[in-house]
Amino acid sequence: MSDLKPRYDLAVIGAGPAGLAAATLAAQRGLSTVLLDEQRAPGGQIYRAVTQSPVRNPSVLGSDYWHGADLVGPFRDSGADYAPGTTVWSVARSLDIGLSRDGAARVLPARHIILATGAIERPFPIPGWTLPGVMGAGAAQILLKTSGLVASGNVVLAGTGPLLWLLAWQYLRAGARIDVILDTTPRENWRQAMPHMGAFVRSGYVGKGLKLLLEVRRKVKVIGNVTSLAAEGDGRVQTVVFRQGDGAEQRLPADTLLLHHGVIPNINLANATGCAQNWDEAQRCWVPTVDGWGATSVEGVSIAGDGAGIGGALAAEHRGRLAALDALHRLGVLDRDARDRDAAPHREALDKAQRGREFLDTLYRPAKDFRVPTDETIVCRCEEVTAKQVRDAVKLGVSGPNQTKSFLRCGMGPCQGRLCGPTVVEVIADARGVSPAEVGYYRLRPPVKPITLAELASLPKAEDEIAAVLHH
Amino acid sequence: MFQRLPNASGERVSFTIDGRAAEALSGDSVAAALIANGVSACRTTPVSGAPRAPYCMMGVCFDCLVTIDDVGNQQGCLVRVRPGMRVETQNGKREIER
């Protein structure tokens, strides 16, 4: 890691649209800036592999995807340092970043830190979702972007949300076959979303979105109002079992089942850093609490992009620029007036990019039956804890997710609650008859990704630290 | 089951899966390379021994844990496949010394 400086004015964590835009602007304005990213190439998940995708026909992934290249070019010219393949496992209040790269750890101090950790797919727990052959629609999209791989045989997509339809459209463009889409969008969502329709119609998304939906619906069988889902099979998925409305159980053969019901902020790092968070009822998830610049409750730590609440890729880049301008202000490069003046066009662009978001949030809010799964469903994939076990723990007096850890090991596996946290919160809240806001979330601690003792031992040590151990 | 798009570009990379010769494209992660080679499950769980396969492909779920060049518990989706790499499916917990 000799290519990194000993310290930086600004460290940005995550190379998606928010991180790329923030690092670019900050470096252009003269801050010594580093962009740390777990992936091997820039783009985050939305623009994954945008510089090197094997899918060369631009019409397969679509022009919105290729826009990512417009962010990477200026970043490369900005003078910011770039550390791909770097796992950040800790951000301390002292603004020291614990990171690992190629098996060696180090601590990197910065004067300001922008977390741009983006979104993850909302866990979609159904019976059988741990079977091989069942994966996230986002995962399938990553396989397409990075490797030109598409599901073959009997392919079923199930769930709700823009990404599900986008993946279907990209699959069709690529010449891949989809047997059926099981649409779980609750009927009543349409009625609830209607008041937000006006803003959505005025947004840039409506024309594009409708065209995409119509094209998919013309070419693929769509079964709507799906109210229950399960995957069955011996050693891997073979059958998808579902109900439409309150109808009888139906069965479909499936070699691949791709699940999706929206994305939520990836909050693990912010949570472990101690950033305050709040329950977002519209998006049904915990969100770090930030101001209009992305500043958190921890001095010197900001969050930009979907990691501070889902706003989409275009909003993310503007949020990245706003967070960078605020960092410039806090580090004494820009006075308040200059910051506000320079922010004006980005704020305007952000407002435009976020127009219509309430409509999407409301329309694609997953049904309760999918957020609060049936008893036999595995909730915690790592420790194989079922919803029934969580409910039984509530009967014994467990009031929040931190207690399920000690009762059930739920949330204590390697994923550190990323795949169970949102569900455990919903199940406990439902069982107690209270809001998830009252139930809380896992209190996460560093390291937020597993690291080996050997990596920790590789941390550079000062003479006095060695002396303290040798001569205690 | 996944298949490669016929016009997917990239250099071929030779590696092994549980000692058998396999081929991938240069941009593939280990997890993608396993999927491209028709490997159904990449590990069994330490809790019940159930088979698992990559679920998220973005470093979040830890279901793609495999042994790479004798080092266990590697997130297959975060490691690029390299020529000569030895990838092994993992049974249960990571072994001591691996």
Coordinates of C-alpha atoms in Angstrom, one line a residue:
Chain A
M1 CA 0.0 0.0 0.0
S2 CA 3.0 2.3 -0.5
D3 CA 1.0 4.1 -3.3
L4 CA -1.2 5.7 -0.6
K5 CA -0.1 8.8 1.2
P6 CA 0.3 8.7 5.0
R7 CA -2.8 10.9 5.4
Y8 CA -5.5 12.7 3.4
D9 CA -7.6 15.8 3.7
L10 CA -10.6 13.7 2.4
A11 CA -11.2 10.0 2.2
V12 CA -14.2 8.8 0.3
I13 CA -15.4 5.2 0.8
G14 CA -17.2 3.6 -2.1
A15 CA -16.7 4.2 -5.8
G16 CA -20.3 4.3 -7.0
P17 CA -21.9 7.5 -8.4
A18 CA -21.8 9.4 -5.1
G19 CA -18.2 8.5 -4.2
L20 CA -16.9 9.1 -7.7
A21 CA -18.6 12.5 -7.9
A22 CA -17.5 13.5 -4.4
A23 CA -13.9 12.5 -4.9
T24 CA -13.7 14.2 -8.3
L25 CA -15.0 17.5 -7.1
A26 CA -12.9 17.6 -3.9
A27 CA -9.7 16.7 -5.8
Q28 CA -10.4 19.2 -8.5
R29 CA -10.7 21.9 -5.8
G30 CA -7.3 21.0 -4.3
L31 CA -8.0 18.6 -1.4
S32 CA -5.7 15.7 -1.1
T33 CA -8.3 13.0 -1.7
V34 CA -8.4 9.2 -1.7
L35 CA -11.2 7.0 -3.0
L36 CA -11.3 3.6 -1.2
D37 CA -13.4 0.8 -2.8
E38 CA -14.0 -2.9 -2.1
Q39 CA -14.5 -3.7 -5.8
R40 CA -11.7 -4.0 -8.3
A41 CA -13.0 -1.4 -10.7
P42 CA -15.0 1.9 -10.3
G43 CA -18.7 2.2 -10.8
G44 CA -20.3 0.8 -7.6
Q45 CA -23.1 -1.7 -8.3
I46 CA -25.2 0.5 -10.5
Y47 CA -22.3 1.1 -12.9
R48 CA -20.6 -2.1 -12.1
A49 CA -17.8 -3.0 -14.6
V50 CA -18.7 0.1 -16.7
T51 CA -15.0 0.4 -17.8
Q52 CA -14.6 -3.2 -18.7
S53 CA -17.9 -5.0 -19.2
P54 CA -17.7 -7.9 -21.7
V55 CA -21.2 -6.9 -22.9
R56 CA -20.1 -4.6 -25.7
N57 CA -23.4 -4.0 -27.4
P58 CA -24.5 -0.8 -25.7
S59 CA -28.2 -1.4 -26.2
V60 CA -28.2 -4.4 -23.9
L61 CA -27.4 -2.6 -20.6
G62 CA -29.0 0.7 -21.8
S63 CA -27.8 4.3 -21.9
D64 CA -28.5 5.0 -18.2
Y65 CA -25.8 2.4 -17.4
W66 CA -23.2 3.8 -19.8
H67 CA -23.6 7.2 -18.2
G68 CA -21.4 5.8 -15.4
A69 CA -18.4 6.2 -17.8
D70 CA -19.0 10.0 -17.7
L71 CA -18.2 9.9 -14.0
V72 CA -15.1 7.6 -14.2
G73 CA -13.3 9.7 -16.8
P74 CA -13.3 13.0 -14.8
F75 CA -12.4 11.0 -11.7
R76 CA -9.3 9.6 -13.3
D77 CA -8.2 13.1 -14.4
S78 CA -9.0 14.7 -11.0
G79 CA -5.8 13.9 -9.2
A80 CA -7.5 11.9 -6.5
D81 CA -5.8 8.7 -5.4
Y82 CA -7.7 5.5 -6.0
A83 CA -7.5 2.3 -4.0
P84 CA -9.6 -0.5 -5.5
G85 CA -9.8 -3.9 -3.8
T86 CA -9.7 -2.2 -0.4
T87 CA -11.9 -3.3 2.4
V88 CA -12.7 -0.7 5.0
W89 CA -13.5 -2.4 8.3
S90 CA -13.6 0.5 10.6
V91 CA -14.1 4.3 10.7
A92 CA -13.3 5.7 14.1
R93 CA -14.6 9.0 15.6
S94 CA -11.0 10.1 15.5
L95 CA -11.3 9.9 11.7
D96 CA -8.9 7.0 11.5
I97 CA -9.9 4.5 8.8
G98 CA -9.0 0.8 9.3
L99 CA -8.6 -0.9 6.0
S100 CA -7.3 -4.1 4.4
R101 CA -5.8 -4.6 1.0
D102 CA -4.2 -7.8 -0.4
G103 CA -4.2 -9.4 3.1
A104 CA -2.4 -6.5 4.8
A105 CA -4.1 -4.0 7.2
R106 CA -3.3 -0.4 8.0
V107 CA -4.8 2.7 9.6
L108 CA -5.3 5.7 7.4
P109 CA -6.1 9.1 9.0
A110 CA -8.1 11.7 7.2
R111 CA -9.4 15.2 8.1
H112 CA -12.9 14.4 6.7
I113 CA -14.6 11.2 5.6
I114 CA -17.5 10.8 3.1
L115 CA -19.2 7.4 3.3
A116 CA -20.6 6.4 0.0
T117 CA -21.5 2.8 0.7
G118 CA -24.6 2.8 -1.5
A119 CA -27.5 0.4 -1.3
I120 CA -28.0 -3.3 -0.9
E121 CA -31.0 -5.4 -2.0
R122 CA -33.7 -5.5 0.6
P123 CA -33.6 -9.1 2.0
F124 CA -36.5 -11.1 0.5
P125 CA -37.0 -14.0 2.9
I126 CA -39.3 -16.8 1.5
P127 CA -39.2 -20.5 2.3
G128 CA -36.4 -22.0 0.3
W129 CA -34.5 -18.7 -0.4
T130 CA -31.3 -20.3 0.7
L131 CA -31.4 -23.0 -2.0
P132 CA -28.8 -22.8 -4.7
G133 CA -30.4 -21.4 -7.8
V134 CA -32.2 -18.7 -5.9
M135 CA -30.5 -15.3 -5.9
G136 CA -31.1 -11.6 -5.9
A137 CA -32.1 -9.9 -9.2
G138 CA -29.3 -7.5 -8.4
A139 CA -26.9 -10.4 -8.3
A140 CA -28.1 -11.6 -11.7
Q141 CA -27.6 -8.1 -13.1
I142 CA -24.0 -8.0 -11.7
L143 CA -23.3 -11.4 -13.5
L144 CA -24.6 -9.8 -16.7
K145 CA -22.6 -6.6 -16.3
T146 CA -19.3 -8.2 -15.2
S147 CA -19.3 -11.5 -17.0
G148 CA -21.9 -11.5 -19.7
L149 CA -23.7 -14.4 -17.9
V150 CA -27.5 -14.9 -18.1
A151 CA -29.7 -17.4 -16.4
S152 CA -30.7 -20.3 -18.7
G153 CA -33.3 -23.1 -18.5
N154 CA -36.5 -22.2 -16.6
V155 CA -36.1 -18.7 -15.3
V156 CA -38.5 -17.0 -12.9
L157 CA -38.3 -13.4 -11.7
A158 CA -40.4 -12.6 -8.6
G159 CA -41.0 -9.5 -6.6
T160 CA -41.5 -5.8 -7.1
G161 CA -39.5 -2.6 -7.8
P162 CA -37.8 -0.8 -10.7
L163 CA -34.7 -3.1 -10.7
L164 CA -36.8 -6.2 -11.3
W165 CA -38.2 -4.7 -14.5
L166 CA -34.9 -3.2 -15.6
L167 CA -33.3 -6.7 -15.3
A168 CA -36.1 -8.3 -17.3
W169 CA -35.6 -5.6 -20.0
Q170 CA -31.9 -6.1 -20.1
Y171 CA -32.3 -9.9 -20.3
L172 CA -34.7 -9.5 -23.3
R173 CA -32.2 -7.2 -24.9
A174 CA -29.5 -9.7 -24.4
G175 CA -31.6 -12.5 -26.0
A176 CA -32.1 -14.3 -22.7
R177 CA -35.4 -16.1 -21.9
I178 CA -37.6 -15.4 -19.0
D179 CA -40.5 -17.9 -18.3
V180 CA -42.6 -15.7 -16.1
I181 CA -42.5 -12.7 -13.8
L182 CA -44.4 -13.1 -10.6
D183 CA -45.3 -9.5 -9.6
T184 CA -45.8 -9.1 -5.9
T185 CA -46.7 -5.4 -6.0
P186 CA -49.7 -5.1 -3.6
R187 CA -52.9 -3.9 -5.3
E188 CA -53.5 -1.2 -2.7
N189 CA -50.2 0.4 -3.4
W190 CA -51.6 1.8 -6.6
R191 CA -54.3 3.7 -4.7
Q192 CA -51.8 4.9 -2.2
A193 CA -49.3 6.0 -4.9
M194 CA -51.9 8.0 -6.9
P195 CA -51.5 11.3 -4.9
H196 CA -47.8 11.2 -5.8
M197 CA -48.5 10.6 -9.5
G198 CA -48.3 14.3 -10.5
A199 CA -44.7 14.7 -9.4
F200 CA -43.8 11.4 -11.0
V201 CA -45.3 12.5 -14.3
R202 CA -43.2 15.7 -14.2
S203 CA -40.1 13.7 -13.6
G204 CA -37.8 12.4 -16.3
Y205 CA -38.5 8.8 -15.5
V206 CA -42.1 8.3 -16.5
G207 CA -41.6 8.0 -20.3
K208 CA -38.6 5.8 -20.0
G209 CA -40.1 3.7 -17.3
L210 CA -43.4 3.1 -19.2
K211 CA -41.6 2.2 -22.4
L212 CA -39.5 -0.4 -20.5
L213 CA -42.5 -1.8 -18.7
L214 CA -44.6 -2.1 -21.8
E215 CA -41.8 -3.8 -23.7
V216 CA -41.3 -6.4 -20.9
R217 CA -45.1 -7.0 -20.6
R218 CA -45.4 -7.5 -24.3
K219 CA -42.7 -10.3 -24.4
V220 CA -43.0 -12.0 -21.0
K221 CA -45.9 -13.6 -19.1
V222 CA -46.5 -11.5 -16.0
I223 CA -48.6 -12.9 -13.2
G224 CA -49.8 -10.0 -10.9
N225 CA -51.1 -9.8 -7.4
V226 CA -48.8 -12.6 -6.2
T227 CA -49.4 -12.9 -2.4
S228 CA -47.2 -15.9 -1.4
L229 CA -43.9 -17.4 -2.7
A230 CA -41.7 -20.3 -1.9
A231 CA -38.8 -22.1 -3.5
E232 CA -38.6 -25.9 -3.3
G233 CA -36.1 -28.4 -4.5
D234 CA -33.7 -31.2 -3.5
G235 CA -30.2 -29.6 -3.2
R236 CA -31.2 -26.7 -5.5
V237 CA -34.4 -24.9 -6.6
Q238 CA -36.6 -27.0 -8.9
T239 CA -40.1 -25.5 -8.3
V240 CA -41.5 -22.1 -7.4
V241 CA -44.8 -22.3 -5.4
F242 CA -47.0 -19.2 -5.4
R243 CA -50.5 -17.9 -4.9
Q244 CA -52.3 -15.2 -6.8
G245 CA -54.6 -13.2 -4.5
D246 CA -56.3 -15.7 -2.3
G247 CA -56.4 -18.3 -5.0
A248 CA -55.1 -21.8 -4.9
E249 CA -51.4 -22.8 -4.7
Q250 CA -49.7 -22.9 -8.1
R251 CA -46.4 -24.5 -9.1
L252 CA -43.9 -23.6 -11.8
P253 CA -40.7 -25.4 -12.8
A254 CA -37.6 -23.3 -12.2
D255 CA -33.9 -23.7 -12.5
T256 CA -33.3 -20.1 -11.4
L257 CA -35.4 -17.9 -9.2
L258 CA -34.4 -14.2 -9.1
L259 CA -35.9 -12.3 -6.2
H260 CA -36.2 -8.6 -5.7
H261 CA -38.2 -6.2 -3.6
G262 CA -36.3 -3.0 -3.6
V263 CA -33.1 -1.6 -2.3
I264 CA -32.2 -0.2 1.1
P265 CA -29.2 1.8 2.4
N266 CA -26.1 -0.2 3.3
I267 CA -25.7 1.3 6.8
N268 CA -23.3 -1.1 8.4
L269 CA -20.2 1.2 8.4
A270 CA -22.2 4.3 9.4
N271 CA -23.9 2.4 12.2
A272 CA -20.6 1.0 13.5
T273 CA -19.0 4.5 13.4
G274 CA -21.8 5.6 15.7
C275 CA -23.8 7.8 13.3
A276 CA -27.3 8.4 14.6
Q277 CA -30.0 6.8 12.5
N278 CA -33.8 7.0 12.1
W279 CA -36.6 4.7 10.8
D280 CA -37.9 5.8 7.4
E281 CA -41.5 4.8 7.3
A282 CA -41.9 5.5 3.5
Q283 CA -38.9 3.4 2.5
R284 CA -39.4 0.9 5.4
C285 CA -35.8 0.9 6.5
W286 CA -33.3 2.4 9.0
V287 CA -31.5 5.4 7.5
P288 CA -28.5 7.3 8.9
T289 CA -29.7 10.8 10.0
V290 CA -28.0 13.5 7.8
D291 CA -28.5 17.2 7.1
G292 CA -28.9 18.7 3.6
W293 CA -25.1 18.3 3.0
G294 CA -25.0 14.7 4.2
A295 CA -23.3 15.5 7.5
T296 CA -24.0 12.9 10.2
S297 CA -24.1 13.2 14.0
V298 CA -20.4 12.3 14.0
E299 CA -18.1 15.3 13.5
G300 CA -16.1 15.0 10.3
V301 CA -18.2 12.1 8.8
S302 CA -20.7 12.7 6.0
I303 CA -22.7 10.3 3.9
A304 CA -23.5 10.7 0.2
G305 CA -25.8 8.8 -2.1
D306 CA -28.1 5.9 -1.4
G307 CA -26.3 5.0 1.9
A308 CA -28.2 8.0 3.4
G309 CA -31.6 7.0 2.0
I310 CA -32.5 5.7 -1.4
G311 CA -32.6 8.4 -4.1
G312 CA -31.2 6.6 -7.1
A313 CA -28.0 6.9 -9.1
L314 CA -28.5 10.4 -10.5
A315 CA -29.4 11.9 -7.1
A316 CA -26.4 10.1 -5.7
E317 CA -23.9 11.9 -7.8
H318 CA -25.4 15.3 -6.9
R319 CA -25.5 14.3 -3.2
G320 CA -21.8 13.4 -3.6
R321 CA -20.9 16.9 -4.9
L322 CA -22.9 18.6 -2.2
A323 CA -21.1 16.5 0.5
A324 CA -17.7 17.4 -1.1
L325 CA -18.5 21.1 -1.1
D326 CA -19.4 20.9 2.5
A327 CA -16.1 19.1 3.2
L328 CA -14.3 21.9 1.4
H329 CA -16.1 24.4 3.7
R330 CA -15.4 22.5 6.9
L331 CA -11.7 22.2 6.0
G332 CA -11.4 25.9 5.5
V333 CA -11.1 26.0 1.7
L334 CA -14.5 27.5 1.0
D335 CA -16.4 30.0 3.1
R336 CA -20.1 29.5 3.8
D337 CA -21.2 31.8 1.0
A338 CA -19.0 30.3 -1.6
R339 CA -20.1 26.8 -0.6
D340 CA -23.8 27.8 -0.9
R341 CA -23.2 29.6 -4.2
D342 CA -21.3 26.6 -5.7
A343 CA -23.9 24.2 -4.4
A344 CA -26.9 25.9 -6.1
P345 CA -26.7 24.1 -9.4
H346 CA -26.2 20.7 -7.7
R347 CA -29.1 21.3 -5.4
E348 CA -31.3 22.2 -8.3
A349 CA -30.2 19.0 -10.2
L350 CA -30.8 17.0 -7.0
D351 CA -34.3 18.2 -6.7
K352 CA -35.0 17.3 -10.3
A353 CA -33.4 13.8 -9.9
Q354 CA -35.5 13.1 -6.8
R355 CA -38.8 14.2 -8.3
G356 CA -41.3 11.3 -8.3
R357 CA -39.4 9.3 -5.7
E358 CA -42.5 9.2 -3.3
F359 CA -44.5 7.6 -6.1
L360 CA -41.9 4.9 -6.6
D361 CA -41.4 4.4 -2.9
T362 CA -45.2 4.0 -2.3
L363 CA -45.9 1.9 -5.4
Y364 CA -43.1 -0.6 -4.8
R365 CA -43.3 -0.9 -1.1
P366 CA -43.2 -4.6 -0.4
A367 CA -46.3 -6.3 1.1
K368 CA -46.3 -7.0 4.8
D369 CA -46.5 -10.8 4.2
F370 CA -43.1 -10.6 2.4
R371 CA -41.5 -8.3 5.0
V372 CA -42.8 -10.4 7.9
P373 CA -42.3 -14.0 6.7
T374 CA -44.0 -17.2 7.8
D375 CA -42.7 -19.2 10.7
E376 CA -40.7 -21.8 8.8
T377 CA -38.8 -19.2 6.7
I378 CA -35.1 -18.8 7.5
V379 CA -34.5 -15.2 8.5
C380 CA -30.8 -15.3 9.3
R381 CA -29.1 -17.1 6.5
C382 CA -25.7 -17.3 8.3
E383 CA -26.9 -18.9 11.5
E384 CA -30.0 -20.5 10.0
V385 CA -32.5 -19.0 12.4
T386 CA -36.2 -19.1 11.4
A387 CA -38.9 -16.5 11.9
K388 CA -40.6 -18.8 14.4
Q389 CA -37.4 -18.8 16.6
V390 CA -37.4 -15.0 16.5
R391 CA -41.2 -14.9 17.5
D392 CA -40.6 -17.4 20.3
A393 CA -37.8 -15.2 21.6
V394 CA -40.1 -12.2 21.6
K395 CA -42.5 -14.3 23.8
L396 CA -39.7 -14.8 26.2
G397 CA -39.3 -11.0 26.5
V398 CA -36.8 -10.2 23.7
S399 CA -37.7 -6.6 22.8
G400 CA -35.2 -5.8 20.0
P401 CA -32.7 -7.2 17.6
N402 CA -29.7 -6.8 19.9
Q403 CA -31.2 -9.4 22.2
T404 CA -31.9 -11.9 19.4
K405 CA -28.1 -12.0 19.0
S406 CA -27.5 -13.4 22.4
F407 CA -30.6 -15.6 22.4
L408 CA -30.3 -17.0 18.9
R409 CA -27.0 -15.9 17.4
C410 CA -29.2 -14.3 14.8
G411 CA -27.2 -11.5 13.1
M412 CA -23.8 -12.8 14.5
G413 CA -22.6 -14.7 11.4
P414 CA -20.2 -13.4 8.8
C415 CA -22.7 -11.1 7.0
Q416 CA -23.1 -9.2 10.3
G417 CA -26.9 -8.8 10.0
R418 CA -26.9 -7.4 6.4
L419 CA -29.2 -10.2 5.2
C420 CA -31.3 -10.5 8.4
G421 CA -31.4 -7.2 10.2
P422 CA -34.3 -5.6 8.3
T423 CA -36.4 -8.8 8.6
V424 CA -35.6 -9.3 12.3
V425 CA -36.7 -5.7 13.0
E426 CA -40.0 -6.2 11.1
V427 CA -40.7 -9.6 12.7
I428 CA -40.1 -8.3 16.3
A429 CA -42.1 -5.1 15.6
D430 CA -45.0 -7.1 14.3
A431 CA -44.9 -9.6 17.2
R432 CA -44.8 -6.8 19.7
G433 CA -47.4 -4.7 17.9
V434 CA -45.1 -1.6 17.8
S435 CA -43.3 0.4 15.1
P436 CA -39.8 -0.7 14.0
A437 CA -38.8 2.8 15.2
E438 CA -39.3 1.5 18.7
V439 CA -37.6 -1.8 18.1
G440 CA -34.3 -0.3 16.9
Y441 CA -31.6 -2.0 14.9
Y442 CA -28.5 -4.0 15.5
R443 CA -25.8 -2.1 17.3
L444 CA -22.9 -2.9 15.0
R445 CA -19.2 -2.7 15.9
P446 CA -16.0 -2.7 13.9
P447 CA -14.6 -4.6 12.2
V448 CA -17.7 -4.4 9.9
K449 CA -16.1 -7.0 7.6
P450 CA -14.4 -10.1 9.0
I451 CA -10.6 -9.7 9.0
T452 CA -8.0 -12.3 10.1
L453 CA -5.7 -12.0 13.1
A454 CA -2.8 -12.1 10.6
E455 CA -4.2 -9.0 8.9
L456 CA -4.6 -7.2 12.3
A457 CA -1.1 -8.3 13.3
S458 CA 0.2 -6.8 10.1
L459 CA -0.8 -3.3 11.2
P460 CA 2.3 -1.1 11.3
K461 CA 3.4 -0.5 14.9
A462 CA 5.3 2.4 16.5
E463 CA 8.4 1.7 18.8
D464 CA 6.5 2.8 22.0
E465 CA 3.6 0.4 21.1
I466 CA 6.0 -2.5 20.8
A467 CA 7.8 -1.5 24.0
A468 CA 4.4 -1.3 25.8
V469 CA 3.8 -5.0 25.1
L470 CA 7.3 -6.3 25.6
H471 CA 8.0 -4.5 28.9
H472 CA 4.6 -4.4 30.6
Chain B
M1 CA -27.8 -22.6 -14.5
F2 CA -26.2 -19.7 -16.3
Q3 CA -24.7 -19.4 -19.7
R4 CA -22.3 -16.9 -21.3
L5 CA -23.7 -14.6 -24.0
P6 CA -22.2 -15.7 -27.3
N7 CA -20.6 -12.3 -28.0
A8 CA -19.1 -11.7 -24.5
S9 CA -15.6 -10.5 -25.0
G10 CA -12.5 -11.2 -22.8
E11 CA -9.4 -13.3 -22.4
R12 CA -9.7 -16.9 -21.4
V13 CA -8.4 -17.8 -18.0
S14 CA -7.5 -21.4 -17.0
F15 CA -7.9 -22.4 -13.3
T16 CA -9.1 -25.4 -11.3
I17 CA -12.3 -26.2 -9.4
D18 CA -11.7 -29.0 -6.8
G19 CA -8.7 -30.1 -8.9
R20 CA -10.6 -30.2 -12.2
A21 CA -9.5 -28.0 -15.1
A22 CA -11.9 -25.1 -15.7
E23 CA -12.1 -21.9 -17.8
A24 CA -13.3 -18.4 -17.1
L25 CA -13.2 -14.9 -18.7
S26 CA -10.6 -12.5 -17.4
G27 CA -13.1 -10.1 -15.7
D28 CA -14.9 -12.9 -13.8
S29 CA -14.9 -13.0 -10.1
V30 CA -14.3 -16.5 -8.6
A31 CA -18.0 -16.7 -7.8
A32 CA -19.0 -15.8 -11.4
A33 CA -16.4 -18.3 -12.7
L34 CA -18.0 -21.1 -10.6
I35 CA -21.4 -20.2 -11.9
A36 CA -20.2 -20.1 -15.5
N37 CA -18.8 -23.6 -15.0
G38 CA -22.1 -25.0 -13.8
V39 CA -21.1 -25.4 -10.1
S40 CA -24.4 -25.6 -8.3
A41 CA -23.2 -25.2 -4.7
C42 CA -19.9 -23.6 -3.7
R43 CA -20.1 -24.6 0.0
T44 CA -22.1 -26.2 2.7
T45 CA -23.0 -24.4 5.9
P46 CA -21.3 -24.9 9.2
V47 CA -24.7 -25.0 11.0
S48 CA -26.7 -27.7 9.1
G49 CA -24.5 -28.7 6.2
A50 CA -27.0 -27.3 3.7
P51 CA -25.6 -26.5 0.2
R52 CA -25.3 -22.8 -0.7
A53 CA -24.5 -20.8 -3.8
P54 CA -23.7 -17.1 -4.4
Y55 CA -26.7 -15.0 -3.5
C56 CA -25.8 -11.3 -3.7
M57 CA -22.6 -11.1 -5.9
M58 CA -21.6 -7.9 -4.2
G59 CA -19.8 -8.9 -1.0
V60 CA -22.8 -8.7 1.3
C61 CA -24.2 -12.2 1.9
F62 CA -21.1 -14.4 2.5
D63 CA -22.8 -17.3 0.8
C64 CA -20.0 -17.6 -1.8
L65 CA -17.3 -18.5 0.7
V66 CA -14.7 -20.8 -0.9
T67 CA -11.1 -21.9 -0.4
I68 CA -8.8 -20.1 -2.8
D69 CA -5.1 -21.3 -3.2
D70 CA -5.4 -23.0 0.2
V71 CA -6.9 -20.0 2.1
G72 CA -10.4 -20.7 3.4
N73 CA -13.4 -18.4 3.8
Q74 CA -12.6 -16.2 0.8
Q75 CA -15.6 -14.2 -0.6
G76 CA -15.6 -15.6 -4.1
C77 CA -17.5 -12.6 -5.5
L78 CA -14.8 -10.1 -4.3
V79 CA -11.8 -12.0 -5.8
R80 CA -10.9 -11.9 -9.5
V81 CA -10.1 -15.3 -11.0
R82 CA -6.4 -15.6 -12.0
P83 CA -4.6 -18.1 -14.3
G84 CA -3.6 -21.2 -12.3
M85 CA -5.8 -20.3 -9.3
R86 CA -6.9 -23.3 -7.3
V87 CA -10.5 -22.9 -6.1
E88 CA -12.1 -25.4 -3.8
T89 CA -15.6 -25.7 -2.6
Q90 CA -15.8 -25.5 1.2
N91 CA -17.5 -27.9 3.5
G92 CA -18.7 -26.4 6.7
K93 CA -16.3 -24.2 8.7
R94 CA -13.0 -23.0 7.6
E95 CA -10.3 -25.6 8.5
I96 CA -7.4 -24.7 10.8
E97 CA -4.3 -23.9 8.8
R98 CA -6.3 -23.2 5.7

